[in-house]
Amino acid sequence: MSDVAAAFLIWLPTGTLLPFVVSRLTGAGWRGSFIEASIFACLGLLIYPTMLALVSIRFVHYDSPEPLFIAGYILAFLSLLLYRRKARGANTYRRP
């Protein structure tokens, strides 16, 4: 499997569709699920892997992308967990 195929078949759905489904199953409304999935996609697919790649190339000289995306997903999950805990008191986008 090529890198492009792996990106479209593995990393893209797990970074966009899976957080949306998990958010819906945990009680968020449509709007909240979309917001959380968007935040997860931005953090887990763009910001954290890029930041980790820059740090790892500079200090460790490690250039495999898979562990960077896994670590980015873990950091994005922890960021959303913190986001949900902070937003719990507001109840701005919960289903009625």
mmCIF file of N, CA and C in Angstrom:
data_model
loop_
_atom_site.group_PDB
_atom_site.id
_atom_site.type_symbol
_atom_site.label_atom_id
_atom_site.label_comp_id
_atom_site.label_asym_id
_atom_site.label_seq_id
_atom_site.Cartn_x
_atom_site.Cartn_y
_atom_site.Cartn_z
ATOM 1 N N MET A 1 0.857 -1.172 0.000
ATOM 2 C CA MET A 1 0.000 0.000 0.000
ATOM 3 C C MET A 1 0.900 1.231 0.000
ATOM 4 N N SER A 2 0.595 2.153 -0.857
ATOM 5 C CA SER A 2 1.396 3.371 -0.936
ATOM 6 C C SER A 2 1.049 4.317 0.213
ATOM 7 N N ASP A 3 1.887 5.323 0.380
ATOM 8 C CA ASP A 3 1.654 6.293 1.455
ATOM 9 C C ASP A 3 0.377 7.088 1.229
ATOM 10 N N VAL A 4 0.083 7.406 -0.014
ATOM 11 C CA VAL A 4 -1.127 8.178 -0.317
ATOM 12 C C VAL A 4 -2.369 7.338 -0.035
ATOM 13 N N ALA A 5 -2.340 6.079 -0.428
ATOM 14 C CA ALA A 5 -3.484 5.199 -0.158
ATOM 15 C C ALA A 5 -3.679 5.001 1.340
ATOM 16 N N ALA A 6 -2.586 4.845 2.071
ATOM 17 C CA ALA A 6 -2.704 4.707 3.528
ATOM 18 C C ALA A 6 -3.271 5.962 4.153
ATOM 19 N N ALA A 7 -2.878 7.109 3.635
ATOM 20 C CA ALA A 7 -3.398 8.367 4.175
ATOM 21 C C ALA A 7 -4.899 8.482 3.960
ATOM 22 N N PHE A 8 -5.386 8.097 2.779
ATOM 23 C CA PHE A 8 -6.811 8.228 2.490
ATOM 24 C C PHE A 8 -7.648 7.109 3.092
ATOM 25 N N LEU A 9 -7.075 5.932 3.279
ATOM 26 C CA LEU A 9 -7.849 4.811 3.802
ATOM 27 C C LEU A 9 -7.765 4.654 5.316
ATOM 28 N N ILE A 10 -6.701 5.140 5.927
ATOM 29 C CA ILE A 10 -6.525 4.946 7.368
ATOM 30 C C ILE A 10 -6.596 6.264 8.126
ATOM 31 N N TRP A 11 -5.684 7.180 7.820
ATOM 32 C CA TRP A 11 -5.526 8.368 8.657
ATOM 33 C C TRP A 11 -6.654 9.377 8.485
ATOM 34 N N LEU A 12 -7.141 9.580 7.278
ATOM 35 C CA LEU A 12 -8.199 10.567 7.063
ATOM 36 C C LEU A 12 -9.525 10.166 7.715
ATOM 37 N N PRO A 13 -10.024 8.928 7.527
ATOM 38 C CA PRO A 13 -11.277 8.570 8.212
ATOM 39 C C PRO A 13 -11.158 8.544 9.736
ATOM 40 N N THR A 14 -10.015 8.078 10.248
ATOM 41 C CA THR A 14 -9.884 8.040 11.707
ATOM 42 C C THR A 14 -9.698 9.424 12.298
ATOM 43 N N GLY A 15 -9.318 10.385 11.485
ATOM 44 C CA GLY A 15 -9.156 11.746 11.983
ATOM 45 C C GLY A 15 -10.368 12.619 11.782
ATOM 46 N N THR A 16 -11.339 12.174 10.986
ATOM 47 C CA THR A 16 -12.507 13.005 10.723
ATOM 48 C C THR A 16 -13.821 12.313 11.076
ATOM 49 N N LEU A 17 -14.076 11.150 10.510
ATOM 50 C CA LEU A 17 -15.363 10.489 10.715
ATOM 51 C C LEU A 17 -15.479 9.829 12.086
ATOM 52 N N LEU A 18 -14.433 9.179 12.529
ATOM 53 C CA LEU A 18 -14.475 8.496 13.814
ATOM 54 C C LEU A 18 -14.707 9.453 14.987
ATOM 55 N N PRO A 19 -14.034 10.608 15.055
ATOM 56 C CA PRO A 19 -14.349 11.536 16.162
ATOM 57 C C PRO A 19 -15.785 12.048 16.125
ATOM 58 N N PHE A 20 -16.342 12.223 14.925
ATOM 59 C CA PHE A 20 -17.730 12.671 14.804
ATOM 60 C C PHE A 20 -18.671 11.613 15.374
ATOM 61 N N VAL A 21 -18.452 10.361 15.004
ATOM 62 C CA VAL A 21 -19.313 9.278 15.483
ATOM 63 C C VAL A 21 -19.173 9.106 17.002
ATOM 64 N N VAL A 22 -17.957 9.140 17.495
ATOM 65 C CA VAL A 22 -17.741 9.003 18.939
ATOM 66 C C VAL A 22 -18.387 10.153 19.698
ATOM 67 N N SER A 23 -18.290 11.343 19.163
ATOM 68 C CA SER A 23 -18.894 12.498 19.805
ATOM 69 C C SER A 23 -20.415 12.378 19.840
ATOM 70 N N ARG A 24 -20.999 11.898 18.754
ATOM 71 C CA ARG A 24 -22.451 11.703 18.728
ATOM 72 C C ARG A 24 -22.883 10.632 19.717
ATOM 73 N N LEU A 25 -22.095 9.563 19.817
ATOM 74 C CA LEU A 25 -22.444 8.476 20.733
ATOM 75 C C LEU A 25 -22.283 8.856 22.195
ATOM 76 N N THR A 26 -21.443 9.833 22.473
ATOM 77 C CA THR A 26 -21.234 10.243 23.868
ATOM 78 C C THR A 26 -22.172 11.356 24.301
ATOM 79 N N GLY A 27 -23.120 11.736 23.455
ATOM 80 C CA GLY A 27 -24.165 12.640 23.903
ATOM 81 C C GLY A 27 -24.153 14.042 23.341
ATOM 82 N N ALA A 28 -23.229 14.384 22.499
ATOM 83 C CA ALA A 28 -23.213 15.729 21.916
ATOM 84 C C ALA A 28 -24.224 15.807 20.779
ATOM 85 N N GLY A 29 -24.708 16.995 20.524
ATOM 86 C CA GLY A 29 -25.622 17.207 19.411
ATOM 87 C C GLY A 29 -24.863 17.265 18.098
ATOM 88 N N TRP A 30 -25.601 17.502 17.013
ATOM 89 C CA TRP A 30 -24.975 17.546 15.692
ATOM 90 C C TRP A 30 -23.950 18.666 15.604
ATOM 91 N N ARG A 31 -24.312 19.826 16.083
ATOM 92 C CA ARG A 31 -23.406 20.973 16.011
ATOM 93 C C ARG A 31 -22.153 20.739 16.864
ATOM 94 N N GLY A 32 -22.337 20.249 18.063
ATOM 95 C CA GLY A 32 -21.200 19.967 18.938
ATOM 96 C C GLY A 32 -20.303 18.871 18.383
ATOM 97 N N SER A 33 -20.906 17.849 17.786
ATOM 98 C CA SER A 33 -20.115 16.781 17.183
ATOM 99 C C SER A 33 -19.290 17.298 16.020
ATOM 100 N N PHE A 34 -19.884 18.154 15.219
ATOM 101 C CA PHE A 34 -19.153 18.720 14.092
ATOM 102 C C PHE A 34 -17.999 19.598 14.569
ATOM 103 N N ILE A 35 -18.237 20.374 15.609
ATOM 104 C CA ILE A 35 -17.181 21.230 16.165
ATOM 105 C C ILE A 35 -16.052 20.386 16.735
ATOM 106 N N GLU A 36 -16.399 19.367 17.505
ATOM 107 C CA GLU A 36 -15.366 18.515 18.093
ATOM 108 C C GLU A 36 -14.594 17.743 17.030
ATOM 109 N N ALA A 37 -15.270 17.242 16.007
ATOM 110 C CA ALA A 37 -14.580 16.529 14.932
ATOM 111 C C ALA A 37 -13.670 17.471 14.148
ATOM 112 N N SER A 38 -14.093 18.703 13.962
ATOM 113 C CA SER A 38 -13.250 19.681 13.263
ATOM 114 C C SER A 38 -12.009 20.026 14.080
ATOM 115 N N ILE A 39 -12.202 20.208 15.374
ATOM 116 C CA ILE A 39 -11.056 20.484 16.244
ATOM 117 C C ILE A 39 -10.095 19.307 16.246
ATOM 118 N N PHE A 40 -10.640 18.095 16.343
ATOM 119 C CA PHE A 40 -9.795 16.903 16.340
ATOM 120 C C PHE A 40 -9.041 16.770 15.020
ATOM 121 N N ALA A 41 -9.707 17.038 13.897
ATOM 122 C CA ALA A 41 -9.039 16.930 12.597
ATOM 123 C C ALA A 41 -7.923 17.956 12.465
ATOM 124 N N CYS A 42 -8.182 19.178 12.882
ATOM 125 C CA CYS A 42 -7.134 20.207 12.793
ATOM 126 C C CYS A 42 -5.951 19.882 13.689
ATOM 127 N N LEU A 43 -6.234 19.480 14.917
ATOM 128 C CA LEU A 43 -5.148 19.183 15.843
ATOM 129 C C LEU A 43 -4.463 17.864 15.515
ATOM 130 N N GLY A 44 -5.257 16.817 15.254
ATOM 131 C CA GLY A 44 -4.701 15.482 15.070
ATOM 132 C C GLY A 44 -4.077 15.228 13.722
ATOM 133 N N LEU A 45 -4.527 15.933 12.691
ATOM 134 C CA LEU A 45 -3.990 15.712 11.348
ATOM 135 C C LEU A 45 -3.012 16.788 10.897
ATOM 136 N N LEU A 46 -3.102 17.983 11.462
ATOM 137 C CA LEU A 46 -2.247 19.075 10.980
ATOM 138 C C LEU A 46 -1.260 19.587 12.020
ATOM 139 N N ILE A 47 -1.763 20.089 13.115
ATOM 140 C CA ILE A 47 -0.918 20.842 14.035
ATOM 141 C C ILE A 47 0.032 19.945 14.826
ATOM 142 N N TYR A 48 -0.506 18.951 15.547
ATOM 143 C CA TYR A 48 0.357 18.128 16.389
ATOM 144 C C TYR A 48 1.354 17.280 15.592
ATOM 145 N N PRO A 49 0.956 16.606 14.493
ATOM 146 C CA PRO A 49 1.972 15.853 13.743
ATOM 147 C C PRO A 49 3.064 16.745 13.149
ATOM 148 N N THR A 50 2.696 17.937 12.707
ATOM 149 C CA THR A 50 3.705 18.855 12.175
ATOM 150 C C THR A 50 4.658 19.294 13.271
ATOM 151 N N MET A 51 4.112 19.640 14.420
ATOM 152 C CA MET A 51 4.947 20.056 15.543
ATOM 153 C C MET A 51 5.862 18.916 15.993
ATOM 154 N N LEU A 52 5.314 17.719 16.104
ATOM 155 C CA LEU A 52 6.118 16.577 16.518
ATOM 156 C C LEU A 52 7.164 16.207 15.468
ATOM 157 N N ALA A 53 6.837 16.358 14.197
ATOM 158 C CA ALA A 53 7.809 16.070 13.140
ATOM 159 C C ALA A 53 8.964 17.051 13.181
ATOM 160 N N LEU A 54 8.669 18.313 13.381
ATOM 161 C CA LEU A 54 9.744 19.302 13.463
ATOM 162 C C LEU A 54 10.659 19.036 14.650
ATOM 163 N N VAL A 55 10.083 18.682 15.778
ATOM 164 C CA VAL A 55 10.891 18.396 16.960
ATOM 165 C C VAL A 55 11.683 17.103 16.780
ATOM 166 N N SER A 56 11.036 16.070 16.238
ATOM 167 C CA SER A 56 11.736 14.790 16.108
ATOM 168 C C SER A 56 12.832 14.840 15.059
ATOM 169 N N ILE A 57 12.629 15.559 13.971
ATOM 170 C CA ILE A 57 13.681 15.678 12.965
ATOM 171 C C ILE A 57 14.852 16.484 13.516
ATOM 172 N N ARG A 58 14.570 17.486 14.305
ATOM 173 C CA ARG A 58 15.633 18.342 14.839
ATOM 174 C C ARG A 58 16.483 17.628 15.877
ATOM 175 N N PHE A 59 15.838 16.893 16.782
ATOM 176 C CA PHE A 59 16.572 16.332 17.903
ATOM 177 C C PHE A 59 16.857 14.830 17.791
ATOM 178 N N VAL A 60 15.969 14.071 17.142
ATOM 179 C CA VAL A 60 16.099 12.623 17.139
ATOM 180 C C VAL A 60 16.473 12.070 15.763
ATOM 181 N N HIS A 61 16.223 12.814 14.709
ATOM 182 C CA HIS A 61 16.444 12.377 13.325
ATOM 183 C C HIS A 61 15.604 11.146 12.997
ATOM 184 N N TYR A 62 14.361 11.157 13.421
ATOM 185 C CA TYR A 62 13.422 10.068 13.189
ATOM 186 C C TYR A 62 12.380 10.577 12.211
ATOM 187 N N ASP A 63 12.216 9.918 11.064
ATOM 188 C CA ASP A 63 11.364 10.471 10.027
ATOM 189 C C ASP A 63 10.213 9.556 9.599
ATOM 190 N N SER A 64 9.765 8.646 10.420
ATOM 191 C CA SER A 64 8.614 7.805 10.104
ATOM 192 C C SER A 64 7.332 8.532 10.506
ATOM 193 N N PRO A 65 6.358 8.658 9.604
ATOM 194 C CA PRO A 65 5.176 9.470 9.930
ATOM 195 C C PRO A 65 4.132 8.765 10.794
ATOM 196 N N GLU A 66 4.074 7.436 10.792
ATOM 197 C CA GLU A 66 3.012 6.745 11.521
ATOM 198 C C GLU A 66 3.013 7.039 13.019
ATOM 199 N N PRO A 67 4.146 6.927 13.712
ATOM 200 C CA PRO A 67 4.118 7.254 15.152
ATOM 201 C C PRO A 67 3.783 8.721 15.429
ATOM 202 N N LEU A 68 4.119 9.591 14.480
ATOM 203 C CA LEU A 68 3.793 11.008 14.664
ATOM 204 C C LEU A 68 2.286 11.234 14.626
ATOM 205 N N PHE A 69 1.597 10.541 13.713
ATOM 206 C CA PHE A 69 0.145 10.675 13.643
ATOM 207 C C PHE A 69 -0.524 10.030 14.853
ATOM 208 N N ILE A 70 -0.003 8.914 15.305
ATOM 209 C CA ILE A 70 -0.576 8.276 16.488
ATOM 210 C C ILE A 70 -0.412 9.182 17.704
ATOM 211 N N ALA A 71 0.773 9.744 17.875
ATOM 212 C CA ALA A 71 0.996 10.676 18.986
ATOM 213 C C ALA A 71 0.139 11.928 18.824
ATOM 214 N N GLY A 72 -0.045 12.394 17.580
ATOM 215 C CA GLY A 72 -0.912 13.545 17.327
ATOM 216 C C GLY A 72 -2.357 13.259 17.681
ATOM 217 N N TYR A 73 -2.823 12.040 17.389
ATOM 218 C CA TYR A 73 -4.187 11.657 17.747
ATOM 219 C C TYR A 73 -4.360 11.598 19.263
ATOM 220 N N ILE A 74 -3.357 11.085 19.950
ATOM 221 C CA ILE A 74 -3.441 11.013 21.412
ATOM 222 C C ILE A 74 -3.483 12.417 22.014
ATOM 223 N N LEU A 75 -2.631 13.308 21.515
ATOM 224 C CA LEU A 75 -2.654 14.689 22.007
ATOM 225 C C LEU A 75 -3.961 15.393 21.659
ATOM 226 N N ALA A 76 -4.506 15.140 20.471
ATOM 227 C CA ALA A 76 -5.787 15.743 20.087
ATOM 228 C C ALA A 76 -6.912 15.212 20.959
ATOM 229 N N PHE A 77 -6.876 13.911 21.270
ATOM 230 C CA PHE A 77 -7.886 13.340 22.157
ATOM 231 C C PHE A 77 -7.826 13.979 23.540
ATOM 232 N N LEU A 78 -6.623 14.139 24.063
ATOM 233 C CA LEU A 78 -6.479 14.768 25.373
ATOM 234 C C LEU A 78 -6.919 16.231 25.342
ATOM 235 N N SER A 79 -6.668 16.912 24.231
ATOM 236 C CA SER A 79 -7.114 18.303 24.101
ATOM 237 C C SER A 79 -8.634 18.383 24.080
ATOM 238 N N LEU A 80 -9.289 17.468 23.360
ATOM 239 C CA LEU A 80 -10.750 17.472 23.324
ATOM 240 C C LEU A 80 -11.349 17.062 24.663
ATOM 241 N N LEU A 81 -10.683 16.170 25.361
ATOM 242 C CA LEU A 81 -11.149 15.795 26.691
ATOM 243 C C LEU A 81 -11.126 17.002 27.619
ATOM 244 N N LEU A 82 -10.062 17.768 27.574
ATOM 245 C CA LEU A 82 -9.971 18.995 28.363
ATOM 246 C C LEU A 82 -11.025 20.009 27.917
ATOM 247 N N TYR A 83 -11.239 20.119 26.599
ATOM 248 C CA TYR A 83 -12.254 21.016 26.054
ATOM 249 C C TYR A 83 -13.641 20.642 26.573
ATOM 250 N N ARG A 84 -13.957 19.351 26.573
ATOM 251 C CA ARG A 84 -15.262 18.905 27.058
ATOM 252 C C ARG A 84 -15.432 19.161 28.541
ATOM 253 N N ARG A 85 -14.381 18.954 29.314
ATOM 254 C CA ARG A 85 -14.480 19.197 30.749
ATOM 255 C C ARG A 85 -14.682 20.676 31.047
ATOM 256 N N LYS A 86 -14.032 21.526 30.278
ATOM 257 C CA LYS A 86 -14.219 22.968 30.478
ATOM 258 C C LYS A 86 -15.602 23.416 30.029
ATOM 259 N N ALA A 87 -16.137 22.791 28.983
ATOM 260 C CA ALA A 87 -17.440 23.184 28.443
ATOM 261 C C ALA A 87 -18.596 22.483 29.137
ATOM 262 N N ARG A 88 -18.325 21.587 30.057
ATOM 263 C CA ARG A 88 -19.389 20.822 30.705
ATOM 264 C C ARG A 88 -20.358 21.719 31.457
ATOM 265 N N GLY A 89 -19.861 22.747 32.089
ATOM 266 C CA GLY A 89 -20.726 23.631 32.850
ATOM 267 C C GLY A 89 -21.612 24.504 31.979
ATOM 268 N N ALA A 90 -21.177 24.798 30.768
ATOM 269 C CA ALA A 90 -21.930 25.705 29.904
ATOM 270 C C ALA A 90 -23.119 25.024 29.248
ATOM 271 N N ASN A 91 -22.991 23.741 28.860
ATOM 272 C CA ASN A 91 -24.054 23.004 28.157
ATOM 273 C C ASN A 91 -24.577 23.784 26.956
ATOM 274 N N THR A 92 -23.693 24.319 26.157
ATOM 275 C CA THR A 92 -24.124 25.148 25.049
ATOM 276 C C THR A 92 -24.549 24.352 23.833
ATOM 277 N N TYR A 93 -24.060 23.121 23.668
ATOM 278 C CA TYR A 93 -24.423 22.391 22.468
ATOM 279 C C TYR A 93 -24.883 20.971 22.754
ATOM 280 N N ARG A 94 -25.471 20.743 23.884
ATOM 281 C CA ARG A 94 -26.012 19.423 24.213
ATOM 282 C C ARG A 94 -27.383 19.245 23.597
ATOM 283 N N ARG A 95 -27.704 18.005 23.339
ATOM 284 C CA ARG A 95 -29.017 17.663 22.820
ATOM 285 C C ARG A 95 -30.069 17.858 23.898
ATOM 286 N N PRO A 96 -31.240 18.383 23.554
ATOM 287 C CA PRO A 96 -32.294 18.563 24.576
ATOM 288 C C PRO A 96 -32.931 17.257 24.989
#
